[in-house]
PDB file of C-alpha atoms in Angstrom:
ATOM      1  CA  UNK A   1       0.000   0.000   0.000  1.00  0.00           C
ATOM      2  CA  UNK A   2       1.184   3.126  -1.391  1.00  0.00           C
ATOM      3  CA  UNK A   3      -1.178   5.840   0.179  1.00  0.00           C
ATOM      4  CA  UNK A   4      -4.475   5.721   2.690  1.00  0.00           C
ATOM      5  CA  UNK A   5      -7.283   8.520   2.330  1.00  0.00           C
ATOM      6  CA  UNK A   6     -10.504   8.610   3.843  1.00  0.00           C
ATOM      7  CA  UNK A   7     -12.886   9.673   1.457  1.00  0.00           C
ATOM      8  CA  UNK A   8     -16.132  11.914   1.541  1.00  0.00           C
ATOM      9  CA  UNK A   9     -17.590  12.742   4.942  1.00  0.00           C
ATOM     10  CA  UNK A  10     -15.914   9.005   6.199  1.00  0.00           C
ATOM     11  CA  UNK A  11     -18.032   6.847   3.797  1.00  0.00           C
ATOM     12  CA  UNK A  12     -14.813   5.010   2.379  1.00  0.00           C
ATOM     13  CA  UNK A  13     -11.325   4.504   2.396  1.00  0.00           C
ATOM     14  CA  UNK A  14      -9.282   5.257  -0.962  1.00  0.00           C
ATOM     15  CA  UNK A  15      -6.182   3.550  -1.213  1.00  0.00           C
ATOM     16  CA  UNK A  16      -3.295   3.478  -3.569  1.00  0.00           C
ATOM     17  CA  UNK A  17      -1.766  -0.045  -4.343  1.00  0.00           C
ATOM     18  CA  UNK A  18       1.516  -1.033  -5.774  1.00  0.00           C
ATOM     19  CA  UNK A  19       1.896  -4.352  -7.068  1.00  0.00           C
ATOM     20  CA  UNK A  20       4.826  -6.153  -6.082  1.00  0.00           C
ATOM     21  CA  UNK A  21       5.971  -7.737  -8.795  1.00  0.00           C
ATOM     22  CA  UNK A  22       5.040  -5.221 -12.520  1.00  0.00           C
ATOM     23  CA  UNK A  23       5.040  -2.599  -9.994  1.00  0.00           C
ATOM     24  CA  UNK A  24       2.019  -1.416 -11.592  1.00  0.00           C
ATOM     25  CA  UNK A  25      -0.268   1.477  -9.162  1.00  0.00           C
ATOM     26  CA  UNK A  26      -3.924   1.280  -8.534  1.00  0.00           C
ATOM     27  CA  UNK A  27      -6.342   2.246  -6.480  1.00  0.00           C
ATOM     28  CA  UNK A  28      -9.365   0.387  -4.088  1.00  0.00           C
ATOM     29  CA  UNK A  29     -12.150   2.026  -2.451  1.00  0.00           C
ATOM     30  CA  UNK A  30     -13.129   0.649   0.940  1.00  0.00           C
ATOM     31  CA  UNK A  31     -16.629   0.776   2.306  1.00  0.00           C
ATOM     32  CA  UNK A  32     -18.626   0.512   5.073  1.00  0.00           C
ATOM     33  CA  UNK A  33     -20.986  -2.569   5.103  1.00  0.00           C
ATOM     34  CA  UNK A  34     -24.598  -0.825   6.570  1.00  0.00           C
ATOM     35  CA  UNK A  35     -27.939  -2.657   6.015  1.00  0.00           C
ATOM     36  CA  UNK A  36     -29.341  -1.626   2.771  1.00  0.00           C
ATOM     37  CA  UNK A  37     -32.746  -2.416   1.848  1.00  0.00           C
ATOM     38  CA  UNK A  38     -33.342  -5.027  -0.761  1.00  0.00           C
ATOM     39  CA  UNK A  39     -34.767  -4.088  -4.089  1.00  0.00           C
ATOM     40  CA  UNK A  40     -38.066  -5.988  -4.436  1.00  0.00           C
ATOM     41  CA  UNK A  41     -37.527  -6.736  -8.828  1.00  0.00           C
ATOM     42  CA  UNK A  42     -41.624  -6.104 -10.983  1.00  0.00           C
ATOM     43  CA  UNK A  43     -41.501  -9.907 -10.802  1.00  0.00           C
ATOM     44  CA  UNK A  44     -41.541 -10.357  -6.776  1.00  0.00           C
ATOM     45  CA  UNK A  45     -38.010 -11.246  -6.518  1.00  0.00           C
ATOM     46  CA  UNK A  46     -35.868  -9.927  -3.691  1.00  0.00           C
ATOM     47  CA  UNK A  47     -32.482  -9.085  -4.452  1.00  0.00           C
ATOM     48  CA  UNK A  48     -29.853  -7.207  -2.144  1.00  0.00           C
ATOM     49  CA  UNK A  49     -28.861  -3.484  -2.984  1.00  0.00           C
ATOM     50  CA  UNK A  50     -25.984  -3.798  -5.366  1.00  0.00           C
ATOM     51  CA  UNK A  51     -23.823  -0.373  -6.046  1.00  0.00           C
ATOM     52  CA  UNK A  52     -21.657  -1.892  -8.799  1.00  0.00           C
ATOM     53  CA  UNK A  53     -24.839  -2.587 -10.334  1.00  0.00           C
ATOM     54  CA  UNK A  54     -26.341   0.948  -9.892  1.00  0.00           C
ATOM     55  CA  UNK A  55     -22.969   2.527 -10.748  1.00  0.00           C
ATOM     56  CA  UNK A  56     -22.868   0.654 -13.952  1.00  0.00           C
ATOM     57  CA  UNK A  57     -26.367   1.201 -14.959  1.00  0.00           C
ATOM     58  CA  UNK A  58     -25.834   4.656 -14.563  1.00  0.00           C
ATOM     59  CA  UNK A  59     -22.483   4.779 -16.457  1.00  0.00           C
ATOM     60  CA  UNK A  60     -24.303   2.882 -19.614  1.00  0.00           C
ATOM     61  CA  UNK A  61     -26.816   6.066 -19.592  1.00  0.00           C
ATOM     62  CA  UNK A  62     -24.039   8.330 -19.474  1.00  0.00           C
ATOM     63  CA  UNK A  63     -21.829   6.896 -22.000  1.00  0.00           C
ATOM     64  CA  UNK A  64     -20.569   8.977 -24.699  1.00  0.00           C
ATOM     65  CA  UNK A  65     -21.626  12.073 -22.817  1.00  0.00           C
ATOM     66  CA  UNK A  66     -19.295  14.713 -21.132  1.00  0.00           C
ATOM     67  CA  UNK A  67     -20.258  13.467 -18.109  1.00  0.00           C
ATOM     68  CA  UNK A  68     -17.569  12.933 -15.532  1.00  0.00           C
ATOM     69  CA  UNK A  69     -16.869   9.376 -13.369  1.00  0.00           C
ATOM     70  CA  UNK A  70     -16.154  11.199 -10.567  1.00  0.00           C
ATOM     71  CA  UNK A  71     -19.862  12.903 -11.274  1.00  0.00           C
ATOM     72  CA  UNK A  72     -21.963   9.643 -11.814  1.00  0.00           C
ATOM     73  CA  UNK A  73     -20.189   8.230  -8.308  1.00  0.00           C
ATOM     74  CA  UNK A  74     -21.272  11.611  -6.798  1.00  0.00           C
ATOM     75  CA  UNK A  75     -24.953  10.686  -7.498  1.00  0.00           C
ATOM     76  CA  UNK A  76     -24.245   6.982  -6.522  1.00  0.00           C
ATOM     77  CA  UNK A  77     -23.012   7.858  -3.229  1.00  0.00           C
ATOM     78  CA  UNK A  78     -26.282  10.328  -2.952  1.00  0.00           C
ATOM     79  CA  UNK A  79     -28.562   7.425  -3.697  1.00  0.00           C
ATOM     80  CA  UNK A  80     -26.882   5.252  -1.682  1.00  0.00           C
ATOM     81  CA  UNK A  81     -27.455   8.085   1.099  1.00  0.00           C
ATOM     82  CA  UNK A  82     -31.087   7.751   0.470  1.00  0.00           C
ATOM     83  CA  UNK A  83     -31.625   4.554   0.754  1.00  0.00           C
ATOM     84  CA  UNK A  84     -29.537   4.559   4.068  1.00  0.00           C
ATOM     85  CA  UNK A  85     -32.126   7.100   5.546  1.00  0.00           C
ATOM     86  CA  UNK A  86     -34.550   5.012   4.560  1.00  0.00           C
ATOM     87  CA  UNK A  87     -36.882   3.179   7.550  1.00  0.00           C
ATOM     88  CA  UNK A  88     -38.066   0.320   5.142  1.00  0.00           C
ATOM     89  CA  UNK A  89     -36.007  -2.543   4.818  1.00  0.00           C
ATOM     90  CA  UNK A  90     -36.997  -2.904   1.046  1.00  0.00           C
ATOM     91  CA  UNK A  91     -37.701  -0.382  -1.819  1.00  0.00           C
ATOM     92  CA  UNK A  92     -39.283  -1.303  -5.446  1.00  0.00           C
ATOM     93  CA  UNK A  93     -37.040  -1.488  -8.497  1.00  0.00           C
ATOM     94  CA  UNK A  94     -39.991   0.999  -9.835  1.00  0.00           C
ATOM     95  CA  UNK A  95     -39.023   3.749  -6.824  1.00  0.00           C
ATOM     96  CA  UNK A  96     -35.462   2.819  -6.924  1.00  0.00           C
ATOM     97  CA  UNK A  97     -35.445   4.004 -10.643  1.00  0.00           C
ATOM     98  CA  UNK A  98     -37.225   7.024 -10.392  1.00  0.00           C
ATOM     99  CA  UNK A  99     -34.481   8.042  -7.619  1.00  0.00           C
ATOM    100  CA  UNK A 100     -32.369   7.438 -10.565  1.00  0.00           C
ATOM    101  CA  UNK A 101     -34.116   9.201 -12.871  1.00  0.00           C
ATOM    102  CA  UNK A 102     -34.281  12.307 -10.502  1.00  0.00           C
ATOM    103  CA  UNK A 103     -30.676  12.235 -10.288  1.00  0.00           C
ATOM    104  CA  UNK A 104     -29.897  11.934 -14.232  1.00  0.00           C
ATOM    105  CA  UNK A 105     -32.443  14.598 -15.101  1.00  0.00           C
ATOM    106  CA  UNK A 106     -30.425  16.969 -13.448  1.00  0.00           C
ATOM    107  CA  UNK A 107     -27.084  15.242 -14.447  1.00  0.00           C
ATOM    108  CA  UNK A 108     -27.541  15.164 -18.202  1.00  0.00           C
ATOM    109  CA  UNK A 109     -30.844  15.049 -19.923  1.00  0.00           C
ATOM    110  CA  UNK A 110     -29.715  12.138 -22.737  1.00  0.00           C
ATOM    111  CA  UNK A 111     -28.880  10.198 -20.021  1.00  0.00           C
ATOM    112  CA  UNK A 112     -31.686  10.758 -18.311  1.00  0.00           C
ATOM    113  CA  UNK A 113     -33.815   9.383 -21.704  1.00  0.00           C
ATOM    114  CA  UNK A 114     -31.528   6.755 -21.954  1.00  0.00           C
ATOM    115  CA  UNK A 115     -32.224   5.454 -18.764  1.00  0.00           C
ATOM    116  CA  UNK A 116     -35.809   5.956 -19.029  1.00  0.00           C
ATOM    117  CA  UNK A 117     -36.127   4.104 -21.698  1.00  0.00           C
ATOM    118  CA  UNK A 118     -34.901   1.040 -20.338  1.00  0.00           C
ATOM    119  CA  UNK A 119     -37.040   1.603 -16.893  1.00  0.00           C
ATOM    120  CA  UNK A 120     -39.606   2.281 -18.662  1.00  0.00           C
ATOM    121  CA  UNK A 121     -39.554  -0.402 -21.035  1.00  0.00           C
ATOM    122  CA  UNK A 122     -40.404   1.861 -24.681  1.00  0.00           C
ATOM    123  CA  UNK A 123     -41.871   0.108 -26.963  1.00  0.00           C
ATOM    124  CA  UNK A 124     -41.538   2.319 -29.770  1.00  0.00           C
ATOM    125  CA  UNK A 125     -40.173   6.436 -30.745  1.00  0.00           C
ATOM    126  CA  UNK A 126     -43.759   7.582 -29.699  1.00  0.00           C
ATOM    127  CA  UNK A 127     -42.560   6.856 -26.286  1.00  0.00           C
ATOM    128  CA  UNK A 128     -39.167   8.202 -26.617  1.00  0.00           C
ATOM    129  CA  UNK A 129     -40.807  11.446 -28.199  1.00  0.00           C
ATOM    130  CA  UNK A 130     -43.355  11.848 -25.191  1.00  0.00           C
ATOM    131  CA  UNK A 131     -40.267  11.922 -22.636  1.00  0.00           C
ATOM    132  CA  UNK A 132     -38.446  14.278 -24.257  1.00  0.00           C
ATOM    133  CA  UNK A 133     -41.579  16.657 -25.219  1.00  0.00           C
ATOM    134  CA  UNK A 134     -42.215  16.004 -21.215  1.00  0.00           C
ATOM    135  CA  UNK A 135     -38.754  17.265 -20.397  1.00  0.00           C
ATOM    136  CA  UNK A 136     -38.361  19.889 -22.477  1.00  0.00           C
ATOM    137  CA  UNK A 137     -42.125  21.583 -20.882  1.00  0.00           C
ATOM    138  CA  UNK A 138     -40.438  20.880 -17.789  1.00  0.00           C
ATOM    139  CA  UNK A 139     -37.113  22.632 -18.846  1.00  0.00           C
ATOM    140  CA  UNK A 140     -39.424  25.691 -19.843  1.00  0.00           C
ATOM    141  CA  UNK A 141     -41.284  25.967 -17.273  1.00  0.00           C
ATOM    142  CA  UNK A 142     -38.321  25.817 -14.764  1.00  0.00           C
ATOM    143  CA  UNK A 143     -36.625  28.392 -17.137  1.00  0.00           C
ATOM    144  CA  UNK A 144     -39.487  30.824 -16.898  1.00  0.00           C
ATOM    145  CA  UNK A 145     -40.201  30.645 -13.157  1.00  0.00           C
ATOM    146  CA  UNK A 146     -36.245  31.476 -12.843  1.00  0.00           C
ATOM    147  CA  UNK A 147     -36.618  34.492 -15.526  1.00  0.00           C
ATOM    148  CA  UNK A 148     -39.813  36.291 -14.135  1.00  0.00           C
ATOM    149  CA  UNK A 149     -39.215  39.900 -13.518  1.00  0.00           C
ATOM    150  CA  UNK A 150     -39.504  41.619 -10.513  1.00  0.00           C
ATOM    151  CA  UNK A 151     -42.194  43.817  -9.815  1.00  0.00           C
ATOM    152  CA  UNK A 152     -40.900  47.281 -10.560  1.00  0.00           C
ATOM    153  CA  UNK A 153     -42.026  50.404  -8.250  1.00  0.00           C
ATOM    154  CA  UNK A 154     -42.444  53.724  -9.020  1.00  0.00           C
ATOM    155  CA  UNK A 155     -40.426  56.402  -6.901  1.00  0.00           C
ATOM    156  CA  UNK A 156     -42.570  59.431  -6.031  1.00  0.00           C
TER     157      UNK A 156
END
């Protein structure tokens, strides 16, 4: 071991790693086993929380886009907060992927369709046009809320 940080706020350990014999650096993350709830799958199967699965679902939305690893394992280690807050000991793949889609629509919009379209099973462009029609309103409306102009008063 080359190096020992702890990482955000104490959730893991980063260390740097030498091998011993190509002498070769890399780096392992450490964390903290806590209870997760189980993701209860559409067909009634209970599987435990998996990050590396999260993580990679994530990255497969984001691929191709200038969107940074060091940003999609920001919003994995938010989720991952969430469902550590959580009282229940289980959580739907349906809510856990709407989590996920809150996250990407404010990460990167393709990835955020990208995603969706796999939740959400699309059967055909209609669907994919829908979403984006759906996020662009909601783009506008945000936009036009942040742009109204204040009330102006006249000086006597």
């Amino acid at each position: 071991m080359v190096d020992s940080r702890v990482g955000r706020d104490g959730e893991f350990i980063r260390r740097r790693r030498e091998c011993l014999k190509c002498h070769r650096r890399y780096t392992t993350y450490e964390y903290i086993e806590d209870v997760l709830p189980h993701v209860v799958k559409r067909d009634g199967r209970r599987e435990p929380f998996d990050r590396q699965k999260l993580r990679a679902s994530i990255l497969k939305s984001c691929e191709k886009r200038s969107v940074g690893v060091q940003a999609v394992d920001d919003v994995v280690g938010e989720i991952e907060s969430q469902l550590y807050d959580r009282t229940e000991k289980e959580i739907s793949s349906e809510e856990l992927g709407k989590i996920v889609m809150e996250h990407l629509q404010k990460l990167d919009p393709v990835a955020y369709v990208r995603f969706a379209s796999v939740y959400r099973k699309f059967k055909d462009v209609g669907q994919f046009v829908d979403e984006v029609k759906g996020l662009q309103s909601h783009d506008k409306a945000k936009a036009a809320t942040a742009a109204k102009p204040k009330a102006a008063t006249k000086a006597k």
